[in-house]
Amino acid sequence: MKVSQSFIPTLREVPADAVIVSHRLMFRAGLLRKLSNGLFAYLPLGLRAFRKVEQIIREEMDRIGCLEMKPTVVVPGELWKESGRWDGMGQALLRFKNRLDGDFVITPTAEEAFTAIVRDELSSYRQLPLSLYQINTKYRDEVRPRYGVMRGREFVMKDAYSFHANDKSLDETYQNMGRAYRQIFRRCGLSVIPVRADSGAMGGSGSEEFMVESDIGDNTLLLCKSCDYAANVEKAECKPDFSPRFSADIAKAAAASTPPIETIDTPQVKTIEELCSFLKTGAENFIKTLIYRAQNVEPDLNGMEAAAPIPDAAEVFFAVCIRGDLEINEIKLAAALKAAEVSLAGDADVTRLSGAPVGFAGPVGLKAIPIVADFSVTSINDGVTGALAKDLHYKHVAYGRDFEAWLTADLRTVKAGDRCPLCGGELYEKKGNELGHIFKLGSKYTQSMNVSYLDENGKSLIPTMGCYGIGVDRTLASVIEEHHDEDGIIWPITVAPYQVVIVPIKYEGAMKDAADRLAEELEGEGIEILLDDRDERPGVKFKDADLIGLPYRVVIGDKNLAGESPKAEIKGRREKESRLVELSGAAAELAGMIRTELNSQ
Amino acid sequence: MKVSQSFIPTLREVPADAVIVSHRLMFRAGLLRKLSNGLFAYLPLGLRAFRKVEQIIREEMDRIGCLEMKPTVVVPGELWKESGRWDGMGQALLRFKNRLDGDFVITPTAEEAFTAIVRDELSSYRQLPLSLYQINTKYRDEVRPRYGVMRGREFVMKDAYSFHANDKSLDETYQNMGRAYRQIFRRCGLSVIPVRADSGAMGGSGSEEFMVESDIGDNTLLLCKSCDYAANVEKAECKPDFSPRFSADIAKAAAASTPPIETIDTPQVKTIEELCSFLKTGAENFIKTLIYRAQNVEPDLNGMEAAAPIPDAAEVFFAVCIRGDLEINEIKLAAALKAAEVSLAGDADVTRLSGAPVGFAGPVGLKAIPIVADFSVTSINDGVTGALAKDLHYKHVAYGRDFEAWLTADLRTVKAGDRCPLCGGELYEKKGNELGHIFKLGSKYTQSMNVSYLDENGKSLIPTMGCYGIGVDRTLASVIEEHHDEDGIIWPITVAPYQVVIVPIKYEGAMKDAADRLAEELEGEGIEILLDDRDERPGVKFKDADLIGLPYRVVIGDKNLAGESPKAEIKGRREKESRLVELSGAAAELAGMIRTELNSQ
């Protein structure tokens, strides 16, 4: 392809709203243009790289027997009502009515569409397992789209859905997907951090995120300095610096030598900090109690230690206790309660439920609502806590003796400096962006959407499901985030829009002839080339070549063409120095190098 | 690919709402499923064929230097307001607001998006011509989607847009596109009827439609029995059975021997039929006059013979005259008036403007509104027409003597039996579906959206544009419409989802071994195969093979495997009889045949 016949509008200046490297470089190198906030058009060069990422994903999906389909981008709202997500999804789901007043969504993910299709065709266990995917346009109505295609409104996602007769089969496909994902990111030249939802120490993982490190990442990751533990802060665990007690009897016994509970006057003292300085002690001696409101709590607590049945209401309040130096992780709390959402109760509710102004809530004597305690609380034998009355606290509070929780769980937010749950090493933090996610869905959709099949014995059963996504735009942008220097992009050979740029110093005379011949020879070898035939100064062409960042550059100049054996100058984009090669063998040599690199992927 | 590992749910019964062959077969062969009215999911087999059509289109676009891009499916409404189509497009344009109250559309075509991108990058004539395309999801909010993907709501279209410094350059690209389109449809195995907007006899055509014959076609085509003239009835011309007069003087001279105009009583006689029987004469002697309302008439009439400047208003009324035996083609009328839309005036307006009840309008003495006459009227020397008063008509009316038109034009609806404008042969009608359309847009968008470039002399000019569309889904469905029999689809080799189906009579023992080996050999030759490994009766497998319609079927049975030289049975899908070939050479032979067929495309 000749540059003059393509459409590669490079820019010297940086667009004002482009704050991250990939956004800047995608605009500057002429890969992308903006149509509106969060809506971007891939120009020809950008689309070539985009399609290569797509194709890598497609090959790896096909390899594990996942079958490509193409449902629609516009999906009937009826399906979303069946699954329950029509109401559950919030405003990021773009709903609209068509001219006949029908409800539709522009699909952000496609559990409903795939489940509906499989529902209609599935009859026998012999059809399972079944894995299907699409690579298709998605839309999420982001309030603040930013960072270019890293967080756009419209994007392309590979989303796969698998259907299984049993957990073993789901587990197999889940493992295959995990391997395929590692392979995809490796082929794209990306260093991903696979982040499992649980530590892996507790058996089968139900979810794994594939993160890349990024200063502007949406996610906080906790990584171990000593082993390969990596977790999203939303779900990170840590080695407890206390011994969790699962039995109130053990706790009671441990409190045998604790003095009896005692009320203390704490006028005007409400926060943990104020209490610490008032009582001249550390925050680890306090039992912090916060009142939470939880939405749509599921009654089934799945083996958790719950002392009483959960109240059956759409909105329920809980008192949540944690050691004073720790923070509550609301995602863990919601998961422990199987709640759709949790949020701190307002002052009025706190006052009503604790019988005291804000700042004096505590678990001792609290009857109005169930108490949920982080494991850290269960080892407190002699603590301080609010006394459910203005300006009063209790001291010598012992878990198991003075109060018991309705539910105990791991609720703490893990932070840098905490200990690795696997090896005890020190954890540190990184920001990360999620490129992919694999997830065991279970029967959430197959149940709500009434999918069933007959097993060997003719019994009707509900299949179990997995879902597996990769953001194509994000993956492409992340390649640039990882592979660039101050001059521009440095494409990995697998994703490069073209593999070679040929730069004649001037596109005329012998240089034009040599450039044209080399281009033809390389194309004959199946190599993708860009030929800079523009009437520009060599400096401009070199700057653009570095900016666009194709893996190899061949410069053809008069001086090197002169003499008995004409030569050309080859330089890898990562290399500092170029080297001279005989022009006659240049195509074969380059093609050989490129094929070797591609085959090693 | 083994059938058991794919997802090809074939059906014996026909879905109730599938009334055309392609819709029925796409469902029965497991290519397609319905998500909602007008919204369809391609299953794996269907998607393979779909992608092949896409790829053929892509290759032919790339070949003529058209560059692929990828704008978004969701497009900001602002761009549509700039172009004027936000208001002009009607309800088929799906508009919606996002959560921030921004206006958006799900794009049915992308003139705006491409024009906006080019506007921002275009500066010099040296960048022109520039041709860009996308193959992407489109949405049209059809009130009555039907015929499967032939008229769906969501569909995929290849749409290309070209930008030019002058008409000659536009014409070159337009011609190249026309050739590429012929090549695309030929490679897909489709017999298309290229339909030009004008006869071609009058020089440069501004629009060409590529139609396939179809009983359920949206378009009526007029074709010549003697030459290759083909036109959409919307724009069809015919050889006049009168001599059009472009000068009122000639008309006046021709009326020299006509008796003077005379008023006749025609009580209760309003229609042409009633007049014919009242006056005992033929409809060809009447001047039919209809009052039309026209929206947004453009003042520039582009060389048409207009006797006076057009009224400058958003809505204008016209009296439109045509010979009594002919019908007015409203599309031609709108084009002649350069109006956005024309429609018959209501009774109240007719009475107000003609000064008489409905049925007595006529051109003689009409002052209130401009008269527009079909060419047929200009050769009437002695006709009958309404006299602008109740129960009165005029006879002996002569064009040029008794009235003149403000504008004369070809306004008649051509019908079967009329004469070909090129050769005079008889025209006949067919129904057709439009698969593609190429169109010279001119500066409609570049002007309204303020696109400009500097020419050689530094002068700022507005580029001219062309646009070029192909419906991918429709093209695929049309392949099936043209290539099937009562048993199923008969795929052309170029578009077939796989090229060969291998059917072992039973997938076990020697037959399994032979089938696996043949599959492996064929795949080694680069042939795409489906291996029917299901535990089904041979009859079921044969029926499915015919239904799915891959170009070649290889049957492997115990009987033919026995003996010294094991054989397999090869049958082309179009052929009635199979033939035996040595199994050892079967792969090479089949691969050779398939490659020859593909290369001959």
Short mmCIF file of N, CA, C and O in Angstrom, two decimals, chain A residues 510-555:
data_model
loop_
_atom_site.label_atom_id
_atom_site.label_comp_id
_atom_site.label_asym_id
_atom_site.label_seq_id
_atom_site.Cartn_x
_atom_site.Cartn_y
_atom_site.Cartn_z
N ALA A 510 16.13 6.07 -9.63
CA ALA A 510 16.57 4.75 -9.19
C ALA A 510 15.96 4.38 -7.84
O ALA A 510 15.68 3.21 -7.57
N MET A 511 15.77 5.38 -6.98
CA MET A 511 15.21 5.10 -5.66
C MET A 511 13.76 4.62 -5.78
O MET A 511 13.32 3.71 -5.08
N LYS A 512 13.02 5.24 -6.69
CA LYS A 512 11.63 4.82 -6.92
C LYS A 512 11.61 3.38 -7.45
O LYS A 512 10.86 2.53 -6.97
N ASP A 513 12.49 3.13 -8.46
CA ASP A 513 12.53 1.79 -9.04
C ASP A 513 12.85 0.74 -7.98
O ASP A 513 12.21 -0.31 -7.89
N ALA A 514 13.88 1.04 -7.16
CA ALA A 514 14.29 0.07 -6.14
C ALA A 514 13.18 -0.14 -5.11
O ALA A 514 12.90 -1.26 -4.69
N ALA A 515 12.53 0.96 -4.70
CA ALA A 515 11.47 0.86 -3.71
C ALA A 515 10.30 0.06 -4.26
O ALA A 515 9.74 -0.81 -3.58
N ASP A 516 9.91 0.33 -5.50
CA ASP A 516 8.80 -0.40 -6.11
C ASP A 516 9.11 -1.89 -6.22
O ASP A 516 8.27 -2.74 -5.95
N ARG A 517 10.37 -2.18 -6.64
CA ARG A 517 10.73 -3.59 -6.82
C ARG A 517 10.73 -4.31 -5.47
O ARG A 517 10.20 -5.41 -5.34
N LEU A 518 11.30 -3.66 -4.46
CA LEU A 518 11.34 -4.28 -3.13
C LEU A 518 9.91 -4.51 -2.61
O LEU A 518 9.60 -5.56 -2.04
N ALA A 519 9.05 -3.53 -2.83
CA ALA A 519 7.66 -3.66 -2.40
C ALA A 519 7.01 -4.87 -3.05
O ALA A 519 6.34 -5.68 -2.39
N GLU A 520 7.25 -4.99 -4.35
CA GLU A 520 6.65 -6.09 -5.10
C GLU A 520 7.18 -7.44 -4.60
O GLU A 520 6.42 -8.39 -4.40
N GLU A 521 8.51 -7.49 -4.38
CA GLU A 521 9.10 -8.74 -3.90
C GLU A 521 8.56 -9.12 -2.52
O GLU A 521 8.24 -10.29 -2.27
N LEU A 522 8.45 -8.14 -1.64
CA LEU A 522 7.95 -8.43 -0.28
C LEU A 522 6.50 -8.89 -0.34
O LEU A 522 6.10 -9.83 0.34
N GLU A 523 5.71 -8.20 -1.15
CA GLU A 523 4.30 -8.62 -1.27
C GLU A 523 4.21 -10.02 -1.85
O GLU A 523 3.34 -10.80 -1.46
N GLY A 524 5.12 -10.32 -2.76
CA GLY A 524 5.17 -11.68 -3.32
C GLY A 524 5.47 -12.72 -2.24
O GLY A 524 5.02 -13.86 -2.32
N GLU A 525 6.18 -12.29 -1.22
CA GLU A 525 6.50 -13.20 -0.09
C GLU A 525 5.38 -13.20 0.95
O GLU A 525 5.53 -13.81 2.02
N GLY A 526 4.32 -12.46 0.69
CA GLY A 526 3.21 -12.44 1.63
C GLY A 526 3.40 -11.45 2.78
O GLY A 526 2.71 -11.53 3.79
N ILE A 527 4.35 -10.53 2.62
CA ILE A 527 4.60 -9.55 3.67
C ILE A 527 3.75 -8.31 3.39
O ILE A 527 3.56 -7.90 2.26
N GLU A 528 3.21 -7.73 4.46
CA GLU A 528 2.37 -6.53 4.32
C GLU A 528 3.24 -5.29 4.43
O GLU A 528 3.91 -5.08 5.46
N ILE A 529 3.22 -4.49 3.39
CA ILE A 529 4.13 -3.33 3.39
C ILE A 529 3.38 -2.03 3.16
O ILE A 529 2.32 -1.98 2.54
N LEU A 530 4.01 -0.98 3.67
CA LEU A 530 3.57 0.39 3.41
C LEU A 530 4.75 1.06 2.70
O LEU A 530 5.89 0.92 3.14
N LEU A 531 4.47 1.73 1.59
CA LEU A 531 5.53 2.39 0.84
C LEU A 531 5.31 3.90 0.92
O LEU A 531 4.30 4.41 0.42
N ASP A 532 6.25 4.59 1.55
CA ASP A 532 6.06 6.04 1.71
C ASP A 532 6.51 6.77 0.45
O ASP A 532 7.66 7.17 0.31
N ASP A 533 5.56 6.94 -0.46
CA ASP A 533 5.85 7.55 -1.76
C ASP A 533 5.58 9.05 -1.76
O ASP A 533 5.50 9.67 -2.82
N ARG A 534 5.41 9.63 -0.58
CA ARG A 534 5.05 11.04 -0.53
C ARG A 534 6.23 11.94 -0.91
O ARG A 534 7.39 11.59 -0.68
N ASP A 535 5.91 13.09 -1.41
CA ASP A 535 6.91 14.09 -1.73
C ASP A 535 7.17 14.93 -0.48
O ASP A 535 6.73 16.07 -0.37
N GLU A 536 7.81 14.30 0.50
CA GLU A 536 8.09 14.98 1.77
C GLU A 536 9.58 14.87 2.06
O GLU A 536 10.27 14.00 1.52
N ARG A 537 10.07 15.71 2.94
CA ARG A 537 11.47 15.62 3.34
C ARG A 537 11.70 14.28 4.07
O ARG A 537 10.79 13.79 4.74
N PRO A 538 12.92 13.72 3.92
CA PRO A 538 13.20 12.44 4.60
C PRO A 538 12.92 12.51 6.09
O PRO A 538 12.37 11.57 6.68
N GLY A 539 13.22 13.63 6.72
CA GLY A 539 12.99 13.78 8.17
C GLY A 539 11.53 13.58 8.53
O GLY A 539 11.20 12.92 9.52
N VAL A 540 10.64 14.12 7.72
CA VAL A 540 9.20 13.98 7.96
C VAL A 540 8.81 12.51 7.84
O VAL A 540 8.07 11.96 8.65
N LYS A 541 9.34 11.85 6.79
CA LYS A 541 8.99 10.44 6.59
C LYS A 541 9.52 9.57 7.73
O LYS A 541 8.84 8.65 8.19
N PHE A 542 10.74 9.85 8.19
CA PHE A 542 11.29 9.06 9.29
C PHE A 542 10.47 9.27 10.57
O PHE A 542 10.19 8.32 11.31
N LYS A 543 10.10 10.51 10.82
CA LYS A 543 9.30 10.81 12.02
C LYS A 543 7.97 10.07 11.98
O LYS A 543 7.52 9.49 12.97
N ASP A 544 7.33 10.09 10.80
CA ASP A 544 6.05 9.38 10.65
C ASP A 544 6.25 7.86 10.79
O ASP A 544 5.41 7.17 11.38
N ALA A 545 7.35 7.36 10.24
CA ALA A 545 7.61 5.92 10.34
C ALA A 545 7.76 5.52 11.81
O ALA A 545 7.21 4.50 12.25
N ASP A 546 8.48 6.33 12.58
CA ASP A 546 8.63 6.03 14.01
C ASP A 546 7.29 6.15 14.74
O ASP A 546 6.96 5.34 15.60
N LEU A 547 6.53 7.17 14.38
CA LEU A 547 5.23 7.39 15.03
C LEU A 547 4.28 6.22 14.77
O LEU A 547 3.67 5.68 15.70
N ILE A 548 4.19 5.82 13.50
CA ILE A 548 3.30 4.71 13.12
C ILE A 548 3.83 3.40 13.67
O ILE A 548 3.06 2.51 14.03
N GLY A 549 5.16 3.26 13.72
CA GLY A 549 5.78 2.19 14.48
C GLY A 549 5.71 0.79 13.90
O GLY A 549 5.62 -0.19 14.66
N LEU A 550 5.74 0.65 12.56
CA LEU A 550 5.78 -0.69 11.99
C LEU A 550 7.08 -1.37 12.41
O LEU A 550 8.09 -0.72 12.62
N PRO A 551 7.07 -2.71 12.52
CA PRO A 551 8.23 -3.41 13.09
C PRO A 551 9.54 -3.18 12.32
O PRO A 551 10.60 -3.11 12.92
N TYR A 552 9.47 -3.07 10.97
CA TYR A 552 10.71 -2.90 10.22
C TYR A 552 10.62 -1.71 9.28
O TYR A 552 9.57 -1.47 8.66
N ARG A 553 11.74 -1.00 9.17
CA ARG A 553 11.83 0.12 8.24
C ARG A 553 12.98 -0.15 7.28
O ARG A 553 14.07 -0.53 7.70
N VAL A 554 12.73 0.03 5.98
CA VAL A 554 13.79 -0.10 4.98
C VAL A 554 13.94 1.25 4.30
O VAL A 554 12.99 1.77 3.70
N VAL A 555 15.14 1.85 4.42
CA VAL A 555 15.40 3.14 3.79
C VAL A 555 16.18 2.90 2.50
O VAL A 555 17.14 2.13 2.48
#
